[in-house]
PDB file of C-alpha atoms in Angstrom:
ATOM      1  CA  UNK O   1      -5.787  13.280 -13.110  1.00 82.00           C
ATOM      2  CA  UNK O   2      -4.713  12.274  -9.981  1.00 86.00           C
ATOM      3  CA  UNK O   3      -3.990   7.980  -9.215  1.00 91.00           C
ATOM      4  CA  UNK O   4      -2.880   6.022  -6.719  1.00 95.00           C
ATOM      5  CA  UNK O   5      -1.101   2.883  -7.354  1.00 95.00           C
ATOM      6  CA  UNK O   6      -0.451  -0.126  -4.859  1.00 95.00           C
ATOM      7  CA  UNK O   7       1.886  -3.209  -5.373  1.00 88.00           C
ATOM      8  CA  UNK O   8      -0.513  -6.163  -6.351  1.00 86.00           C
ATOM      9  CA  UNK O   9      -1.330  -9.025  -3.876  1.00 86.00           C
ATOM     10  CA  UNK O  10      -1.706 -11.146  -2.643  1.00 94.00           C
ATOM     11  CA  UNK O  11       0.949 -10.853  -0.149  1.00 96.00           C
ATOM     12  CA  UNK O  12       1.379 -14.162   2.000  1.00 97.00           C
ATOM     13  CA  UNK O  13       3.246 -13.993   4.892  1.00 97.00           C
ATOM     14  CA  UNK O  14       4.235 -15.753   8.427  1.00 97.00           C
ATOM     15  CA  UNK O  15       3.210 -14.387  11.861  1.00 97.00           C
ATOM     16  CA  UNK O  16       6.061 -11.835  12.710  1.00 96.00           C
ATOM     17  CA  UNK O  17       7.886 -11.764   9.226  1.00 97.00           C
ATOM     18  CA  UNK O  18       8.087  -7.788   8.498  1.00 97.00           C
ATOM     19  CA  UNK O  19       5.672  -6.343   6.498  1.00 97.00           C
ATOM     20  CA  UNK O  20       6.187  -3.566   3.102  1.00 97.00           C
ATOM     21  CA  UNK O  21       3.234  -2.251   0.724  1.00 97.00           C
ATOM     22  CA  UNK O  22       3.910  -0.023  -1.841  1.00 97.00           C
ATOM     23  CA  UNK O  23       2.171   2.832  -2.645  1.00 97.00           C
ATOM     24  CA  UNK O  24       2.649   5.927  -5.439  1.00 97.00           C
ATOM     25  CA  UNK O  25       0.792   8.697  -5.658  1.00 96.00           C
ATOM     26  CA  UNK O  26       0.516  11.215  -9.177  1.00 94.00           C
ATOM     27  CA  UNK O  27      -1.187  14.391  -7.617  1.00 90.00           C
ATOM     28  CA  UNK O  28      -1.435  18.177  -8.173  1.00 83.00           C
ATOM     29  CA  UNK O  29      -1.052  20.146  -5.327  1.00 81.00           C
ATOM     30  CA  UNK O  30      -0.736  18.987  -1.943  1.00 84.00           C
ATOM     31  CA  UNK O  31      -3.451  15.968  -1.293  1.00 91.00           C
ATOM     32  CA  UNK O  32      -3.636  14.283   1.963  1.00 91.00           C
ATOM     33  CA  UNK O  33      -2.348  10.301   2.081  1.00 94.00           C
ATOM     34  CA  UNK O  34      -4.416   7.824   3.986  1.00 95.00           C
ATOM     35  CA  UNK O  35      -4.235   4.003   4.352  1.00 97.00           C
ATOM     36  CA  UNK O  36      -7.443   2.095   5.035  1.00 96.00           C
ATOM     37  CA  UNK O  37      -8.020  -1.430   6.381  1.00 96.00           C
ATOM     38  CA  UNK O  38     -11.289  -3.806   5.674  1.00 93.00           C
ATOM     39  CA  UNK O  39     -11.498  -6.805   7.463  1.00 92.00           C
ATOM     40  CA  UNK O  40     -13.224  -9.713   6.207  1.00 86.00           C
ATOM     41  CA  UNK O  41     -17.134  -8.878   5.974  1.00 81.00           C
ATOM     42  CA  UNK O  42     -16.488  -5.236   7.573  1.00 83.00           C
ATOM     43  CA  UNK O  43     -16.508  -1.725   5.483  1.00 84.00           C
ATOM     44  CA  UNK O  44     -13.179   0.404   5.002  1.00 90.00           C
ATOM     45  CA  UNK O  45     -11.622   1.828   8.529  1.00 91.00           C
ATOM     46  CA  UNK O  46      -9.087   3.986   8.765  1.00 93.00           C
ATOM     47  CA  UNK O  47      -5.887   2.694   9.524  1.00 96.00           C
ATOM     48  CA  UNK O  48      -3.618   5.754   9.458  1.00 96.00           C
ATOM     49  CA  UNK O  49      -3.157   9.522   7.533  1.00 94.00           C
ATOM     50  CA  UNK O  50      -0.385  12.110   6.948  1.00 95.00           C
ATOM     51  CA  UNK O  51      -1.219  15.431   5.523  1.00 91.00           C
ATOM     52  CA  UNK O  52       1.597  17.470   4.582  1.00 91.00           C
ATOM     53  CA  UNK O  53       5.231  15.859   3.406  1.00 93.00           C
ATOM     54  CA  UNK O  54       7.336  14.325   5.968  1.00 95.00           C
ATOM     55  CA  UNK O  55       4.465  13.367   7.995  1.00 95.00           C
ATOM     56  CA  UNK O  56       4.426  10.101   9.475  1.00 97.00           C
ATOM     57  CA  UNK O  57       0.939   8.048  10.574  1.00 97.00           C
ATOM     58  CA  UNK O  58       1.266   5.361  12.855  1.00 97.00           C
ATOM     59  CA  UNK O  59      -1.686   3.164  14.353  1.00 96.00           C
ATOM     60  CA  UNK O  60      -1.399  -0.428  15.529  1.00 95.00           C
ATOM     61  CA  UNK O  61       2.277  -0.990  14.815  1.00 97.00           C
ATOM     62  CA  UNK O  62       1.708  -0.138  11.213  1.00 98.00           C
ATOM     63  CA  UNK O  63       3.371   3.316   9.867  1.00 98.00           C
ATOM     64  CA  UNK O  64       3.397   5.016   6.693  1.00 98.00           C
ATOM     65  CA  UNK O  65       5.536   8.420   5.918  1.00 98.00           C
ATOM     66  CA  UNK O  66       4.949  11.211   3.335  1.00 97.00           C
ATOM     67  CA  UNK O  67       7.481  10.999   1.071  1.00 96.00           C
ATOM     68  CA  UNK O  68       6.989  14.073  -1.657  1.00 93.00           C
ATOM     69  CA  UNK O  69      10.339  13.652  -3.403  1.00 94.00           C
ATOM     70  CA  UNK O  70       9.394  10.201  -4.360  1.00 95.00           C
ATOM     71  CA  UNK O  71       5.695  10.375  -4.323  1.00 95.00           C
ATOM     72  CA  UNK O  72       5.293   7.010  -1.799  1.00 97.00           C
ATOM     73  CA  UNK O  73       3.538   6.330   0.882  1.00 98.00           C
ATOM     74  CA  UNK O  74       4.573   2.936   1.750  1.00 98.00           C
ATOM     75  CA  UNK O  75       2.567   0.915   4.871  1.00 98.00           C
ATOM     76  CA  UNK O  76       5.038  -0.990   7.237  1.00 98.00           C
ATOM     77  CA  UNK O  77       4.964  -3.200  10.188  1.00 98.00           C
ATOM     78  CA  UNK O  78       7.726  -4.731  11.797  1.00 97.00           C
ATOM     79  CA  UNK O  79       6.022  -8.269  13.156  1.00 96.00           C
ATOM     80  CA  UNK O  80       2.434  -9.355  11.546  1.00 97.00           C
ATOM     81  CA  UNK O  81       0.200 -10.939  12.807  1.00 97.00           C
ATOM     82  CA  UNK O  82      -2.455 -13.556  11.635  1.00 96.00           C
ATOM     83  CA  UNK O  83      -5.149 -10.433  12.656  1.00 96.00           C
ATOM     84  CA  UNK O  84      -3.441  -8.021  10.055  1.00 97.00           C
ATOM     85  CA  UNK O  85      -5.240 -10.934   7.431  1.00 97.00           C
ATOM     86  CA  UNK O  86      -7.032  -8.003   5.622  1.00 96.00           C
ATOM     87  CA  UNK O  87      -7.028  -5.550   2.255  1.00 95.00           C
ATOM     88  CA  UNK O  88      -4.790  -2.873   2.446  1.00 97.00           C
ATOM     89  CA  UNK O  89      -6.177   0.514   0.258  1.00 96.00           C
ATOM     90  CA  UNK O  90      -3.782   3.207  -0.365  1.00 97.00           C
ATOM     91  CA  UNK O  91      -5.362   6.392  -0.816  1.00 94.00           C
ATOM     92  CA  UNK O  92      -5.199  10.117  -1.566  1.00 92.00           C
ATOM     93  CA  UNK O  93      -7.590  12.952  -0.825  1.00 88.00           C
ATOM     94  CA  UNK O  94      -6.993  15.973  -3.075  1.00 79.00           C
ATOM     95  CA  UNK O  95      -5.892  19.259  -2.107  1.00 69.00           C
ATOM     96  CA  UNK O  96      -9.439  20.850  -2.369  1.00 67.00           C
ATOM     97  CA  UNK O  97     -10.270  18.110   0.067  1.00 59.00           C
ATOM     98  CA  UNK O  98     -13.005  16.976  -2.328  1.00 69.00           C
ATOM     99  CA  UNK O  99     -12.533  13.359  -3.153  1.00 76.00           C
ATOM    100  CA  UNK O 100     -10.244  10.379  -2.122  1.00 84.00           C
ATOM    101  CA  UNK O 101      -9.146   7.957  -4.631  1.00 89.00           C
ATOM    102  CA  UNK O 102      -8.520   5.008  -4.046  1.00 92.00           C
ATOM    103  CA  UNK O 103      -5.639   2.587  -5.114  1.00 94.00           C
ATOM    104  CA  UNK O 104      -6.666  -1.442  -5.886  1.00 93.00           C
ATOM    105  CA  UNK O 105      -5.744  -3.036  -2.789  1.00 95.00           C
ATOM    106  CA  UNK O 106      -3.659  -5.257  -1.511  1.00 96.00           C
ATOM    107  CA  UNK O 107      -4.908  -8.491   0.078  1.00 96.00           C
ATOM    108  CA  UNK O 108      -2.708  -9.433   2.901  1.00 97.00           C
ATOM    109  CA  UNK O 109      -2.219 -13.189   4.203  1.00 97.00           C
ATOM    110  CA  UNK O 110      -1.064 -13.906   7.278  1.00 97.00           C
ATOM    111  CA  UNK O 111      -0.051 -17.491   8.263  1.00 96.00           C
ATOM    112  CA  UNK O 112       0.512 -18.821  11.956  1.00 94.00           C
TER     113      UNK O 112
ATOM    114  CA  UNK W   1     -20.865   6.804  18.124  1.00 63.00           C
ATOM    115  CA  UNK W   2     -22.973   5.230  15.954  1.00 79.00           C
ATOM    116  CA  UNK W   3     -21.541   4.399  13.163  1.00 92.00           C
ATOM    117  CA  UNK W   4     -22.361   5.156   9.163  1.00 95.00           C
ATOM    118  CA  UNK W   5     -25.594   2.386   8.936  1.00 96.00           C
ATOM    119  CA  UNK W   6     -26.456   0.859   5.480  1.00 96.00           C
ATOM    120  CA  UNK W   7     -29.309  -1.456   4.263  1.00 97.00           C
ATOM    121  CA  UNK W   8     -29.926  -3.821   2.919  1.00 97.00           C
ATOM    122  CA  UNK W   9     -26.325  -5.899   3.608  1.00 95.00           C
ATOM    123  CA  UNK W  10     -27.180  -8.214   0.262  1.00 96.00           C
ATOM    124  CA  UNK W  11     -29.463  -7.422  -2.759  1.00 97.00           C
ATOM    125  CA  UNK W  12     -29.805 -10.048  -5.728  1.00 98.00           C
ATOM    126  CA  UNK W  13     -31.853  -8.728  -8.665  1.00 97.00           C
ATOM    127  CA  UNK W  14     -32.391  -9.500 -12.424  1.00 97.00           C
ATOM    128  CA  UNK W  15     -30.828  -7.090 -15.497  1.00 96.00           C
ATOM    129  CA  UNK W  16     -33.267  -5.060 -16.365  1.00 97.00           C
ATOM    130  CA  UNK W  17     -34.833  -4.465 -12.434  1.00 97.00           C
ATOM    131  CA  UNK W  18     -34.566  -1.284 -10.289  1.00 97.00           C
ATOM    132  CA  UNK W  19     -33.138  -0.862  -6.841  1.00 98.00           C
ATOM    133  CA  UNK W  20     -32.541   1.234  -4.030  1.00 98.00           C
ATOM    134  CA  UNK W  21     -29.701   1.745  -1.191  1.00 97.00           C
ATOM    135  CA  UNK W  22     -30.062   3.254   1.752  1.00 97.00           C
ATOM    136  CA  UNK W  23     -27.374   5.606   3.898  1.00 97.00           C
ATOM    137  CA  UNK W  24     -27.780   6.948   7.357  1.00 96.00           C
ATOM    138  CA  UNK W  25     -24.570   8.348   8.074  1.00 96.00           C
ATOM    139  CA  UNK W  26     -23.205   9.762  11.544  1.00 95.00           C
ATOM    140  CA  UNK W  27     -24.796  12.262  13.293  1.00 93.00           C
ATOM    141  CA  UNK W  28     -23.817  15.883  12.601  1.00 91.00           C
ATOM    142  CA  UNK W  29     -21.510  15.006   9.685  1.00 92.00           C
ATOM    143  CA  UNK W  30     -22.449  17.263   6.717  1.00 91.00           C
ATOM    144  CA  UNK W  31     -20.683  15.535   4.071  1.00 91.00           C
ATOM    145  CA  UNK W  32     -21.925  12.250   2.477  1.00 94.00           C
ATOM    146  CA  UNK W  33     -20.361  10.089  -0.129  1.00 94.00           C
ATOM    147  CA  UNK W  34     -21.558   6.667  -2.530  1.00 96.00           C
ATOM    148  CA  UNK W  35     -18.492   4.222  -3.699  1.00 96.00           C
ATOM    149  CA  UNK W  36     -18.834   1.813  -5.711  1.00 97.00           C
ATOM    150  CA  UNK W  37     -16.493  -0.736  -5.463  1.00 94.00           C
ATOM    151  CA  UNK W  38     -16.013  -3.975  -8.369  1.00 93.00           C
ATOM    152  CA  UNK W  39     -14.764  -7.064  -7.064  1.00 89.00           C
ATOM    153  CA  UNK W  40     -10.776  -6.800  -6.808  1.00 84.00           C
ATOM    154  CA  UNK W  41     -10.493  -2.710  -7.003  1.00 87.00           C
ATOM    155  CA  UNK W  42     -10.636  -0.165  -4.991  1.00 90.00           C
ATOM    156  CA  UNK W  43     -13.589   1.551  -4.240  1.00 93.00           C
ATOM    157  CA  UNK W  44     -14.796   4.585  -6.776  1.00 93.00           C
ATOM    158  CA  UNK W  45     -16.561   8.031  -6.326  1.00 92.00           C
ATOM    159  CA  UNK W  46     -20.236   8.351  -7.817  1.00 96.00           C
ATOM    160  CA  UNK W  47     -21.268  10.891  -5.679  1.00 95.00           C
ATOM    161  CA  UNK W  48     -21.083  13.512  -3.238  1.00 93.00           C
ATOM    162  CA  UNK W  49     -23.072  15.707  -1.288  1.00 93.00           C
ATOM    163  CA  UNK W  50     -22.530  18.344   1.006  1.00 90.00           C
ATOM    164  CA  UNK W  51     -25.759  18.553   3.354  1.00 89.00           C
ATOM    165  CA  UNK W  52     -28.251  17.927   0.573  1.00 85.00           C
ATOM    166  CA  UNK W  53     -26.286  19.903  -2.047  1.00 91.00           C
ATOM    167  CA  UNK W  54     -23.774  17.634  -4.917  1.00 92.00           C
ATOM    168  CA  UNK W  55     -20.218  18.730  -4.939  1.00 89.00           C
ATOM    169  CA  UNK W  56     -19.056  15.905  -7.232  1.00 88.00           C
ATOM    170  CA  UNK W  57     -20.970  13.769  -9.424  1.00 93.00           C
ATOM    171  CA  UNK W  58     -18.759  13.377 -12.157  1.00 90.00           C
ATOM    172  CA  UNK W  59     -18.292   9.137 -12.023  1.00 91.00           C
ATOM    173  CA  UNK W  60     -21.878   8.824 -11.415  1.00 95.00           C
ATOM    174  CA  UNK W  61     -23.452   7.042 -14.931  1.00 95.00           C
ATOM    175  CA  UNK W  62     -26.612   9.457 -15.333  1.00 95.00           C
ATOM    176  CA  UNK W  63     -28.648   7.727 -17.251  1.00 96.00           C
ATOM    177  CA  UNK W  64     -29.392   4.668 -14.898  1.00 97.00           C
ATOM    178  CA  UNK W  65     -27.859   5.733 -11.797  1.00 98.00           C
ATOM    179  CA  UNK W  66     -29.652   8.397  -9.060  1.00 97.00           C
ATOM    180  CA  UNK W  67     -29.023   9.840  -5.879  1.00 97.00           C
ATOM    181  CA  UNK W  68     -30.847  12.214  -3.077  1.00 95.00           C
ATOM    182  CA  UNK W  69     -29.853  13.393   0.289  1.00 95.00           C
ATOM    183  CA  UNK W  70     -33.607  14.982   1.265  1.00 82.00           C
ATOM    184  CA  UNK W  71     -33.319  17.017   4.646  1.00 85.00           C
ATOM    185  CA  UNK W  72     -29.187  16.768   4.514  1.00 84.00           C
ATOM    186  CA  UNK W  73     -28.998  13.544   5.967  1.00 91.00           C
ATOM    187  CA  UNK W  74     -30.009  10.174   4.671  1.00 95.00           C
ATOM    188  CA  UNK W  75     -29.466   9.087   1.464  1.00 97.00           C
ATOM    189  CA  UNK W  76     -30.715   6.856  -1.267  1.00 97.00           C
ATOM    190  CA  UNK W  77     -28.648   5.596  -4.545  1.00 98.00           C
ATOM    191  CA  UNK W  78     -31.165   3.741  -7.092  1.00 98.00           C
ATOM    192  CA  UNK W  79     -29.899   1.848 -10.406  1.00 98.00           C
ATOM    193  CA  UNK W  80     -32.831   1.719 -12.604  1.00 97.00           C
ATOM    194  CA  UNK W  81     -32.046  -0.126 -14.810  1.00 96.00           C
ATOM    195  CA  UNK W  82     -29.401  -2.625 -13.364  1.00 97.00           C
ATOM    196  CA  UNK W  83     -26.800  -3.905 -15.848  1.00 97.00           C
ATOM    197  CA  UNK W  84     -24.553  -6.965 -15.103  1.00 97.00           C
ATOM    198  CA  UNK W  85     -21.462  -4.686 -14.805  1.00 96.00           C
ATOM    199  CA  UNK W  86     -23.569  -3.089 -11.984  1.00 97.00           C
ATOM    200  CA  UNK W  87     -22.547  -6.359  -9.903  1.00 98.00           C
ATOM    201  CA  UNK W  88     -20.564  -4.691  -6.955  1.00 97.00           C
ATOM    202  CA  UNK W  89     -20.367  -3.774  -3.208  1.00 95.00           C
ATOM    203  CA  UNK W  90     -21.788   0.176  -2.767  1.00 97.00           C
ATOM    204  CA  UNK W  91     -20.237   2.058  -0.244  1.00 96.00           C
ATOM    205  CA  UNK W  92     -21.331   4.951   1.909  1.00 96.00           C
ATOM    206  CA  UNK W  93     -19.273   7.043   4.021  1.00 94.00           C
ATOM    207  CA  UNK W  94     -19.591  10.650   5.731  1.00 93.00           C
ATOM    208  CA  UNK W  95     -17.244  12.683   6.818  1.00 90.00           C
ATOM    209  CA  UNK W  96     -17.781  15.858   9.134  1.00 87.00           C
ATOM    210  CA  UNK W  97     -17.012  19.651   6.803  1.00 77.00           C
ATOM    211  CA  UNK W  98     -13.478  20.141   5.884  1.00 67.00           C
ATOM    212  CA  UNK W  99     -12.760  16.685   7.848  1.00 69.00           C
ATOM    213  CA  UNK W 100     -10.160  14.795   5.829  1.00 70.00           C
ATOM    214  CA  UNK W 101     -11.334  11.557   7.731  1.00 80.00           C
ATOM    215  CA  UNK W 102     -14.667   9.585   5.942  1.00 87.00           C
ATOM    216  CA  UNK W 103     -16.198   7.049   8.066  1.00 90.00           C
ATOM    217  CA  UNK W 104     -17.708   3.734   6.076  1.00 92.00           C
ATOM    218  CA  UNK W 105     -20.414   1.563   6.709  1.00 94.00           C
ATOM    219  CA  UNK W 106     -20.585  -1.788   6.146  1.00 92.00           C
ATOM    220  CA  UNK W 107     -21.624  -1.759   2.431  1.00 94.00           C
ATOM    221  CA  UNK W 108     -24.730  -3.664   0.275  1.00 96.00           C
ATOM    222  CA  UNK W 109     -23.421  -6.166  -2.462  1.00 96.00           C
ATOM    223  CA  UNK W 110     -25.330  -6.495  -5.313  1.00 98.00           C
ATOM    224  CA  UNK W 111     -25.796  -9.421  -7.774  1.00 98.00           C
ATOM    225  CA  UNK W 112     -27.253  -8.861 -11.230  1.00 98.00           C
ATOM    226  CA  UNK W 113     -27.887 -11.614 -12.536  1.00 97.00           C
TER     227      UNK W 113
END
């Protein structure tokens, strides 16, 4: 069935270093790729989404792109900040639009 | 907007008990989901409803676990009985039909103790 699978955290870094989390995808069809964000003692936002291969979502200075050929979805940012101190989810919502799974998440660290 | 509103924030209960969630998700969005999501993973699927119809209820254990959406638009999940493995945060979300884009609250963690 269809997975998602994030690098494991946690991921400590300092205030501007540039930031990489890995994310693979094993999917039939054409599913939708999403990144969500929960801050400490908040529910899951939306961080960005790309639909269709190629795509690239960008929101905040973070950006993710489609990649089909290799089945990624990688989040970047070029400077964190000690704000971005959240878990990352990877996710994927099927092609029937149905249901999103969800990878394990990725707790990021960010030191000033 | 308002956004998805869940009570209560923190539950604490004995194996063995019952208990009950409760979902009011955004206005005008027809599709409502329940995650349940263990300490260190990612949040999974129990259920799904479109208005107060299921479209998925595949991860959702049966035997302990129930869910209704009276009226298409708040929901309830109950665990009766709760199990320690129950321990977890439960999720609701809503998205509007055909929307790729769910909308979470806040969660309620639950202790079993």
């Amino acid at each position: 069935g269809d997975s998602v699978t994030q690098m494991e955290g946690p991921v400590t870094l300092s205030e501007e270093a540039f930031l990489t989390i890995n994310c693979t995808y094993t999917a039939t069809g054409y599913p939708s790729l999403f990144w969500y964000v929960q801050y400490p003692g908040e529910g899951l936002q939306l961080l960005l989404k790309a639909t269709k291969a190629d795509d690239k979502g960008s929101n905040k200075g973070f950006e993710a792109t489609y990649r089909k050929e290799t089945t990624s979805f990688h989040l970047e940012k070029g400077s964190v900040q000690v704000s971005d101190s959240a878990v990352y989810f990877c996710a994927l919502k099927d092609g029937g639009g149905f249901k999103t799974i969800f990878g394990a998440g990725t707790r990021l660290f960010v030191k000033a | 907007e308002a956004g998805v509103a869940q009570s209560p924030r923190y539950k604490i209960i004995e194996k063995r008990q019952s208990v009950a969630f409760w979902c009011n998700p955004i206005s005008g969005h027809a599709t409502l989901y329940w995650y349940q999501q263990i300490l260190g993973q990612g949040p999974k699927l129990l259920i799904q409803f479109q208005n107060n119809g299921v479209v998925d209820d595949s991860q959702l254990p049966k035997d302990r676990f129930s869910a209704e959406r009276l009226k298409g638009v708040d929901s309830t999940l109950k665990i009766q009985p709760a199990k320690l493995e129950d321990s977890a945060v439960y999720l609701c979300a809503s998205s509007r039909q055909g929307d790729t884009e769910a909308f979470f609250g806040q969660g309620t963690r639950l202790t079993v103790v």
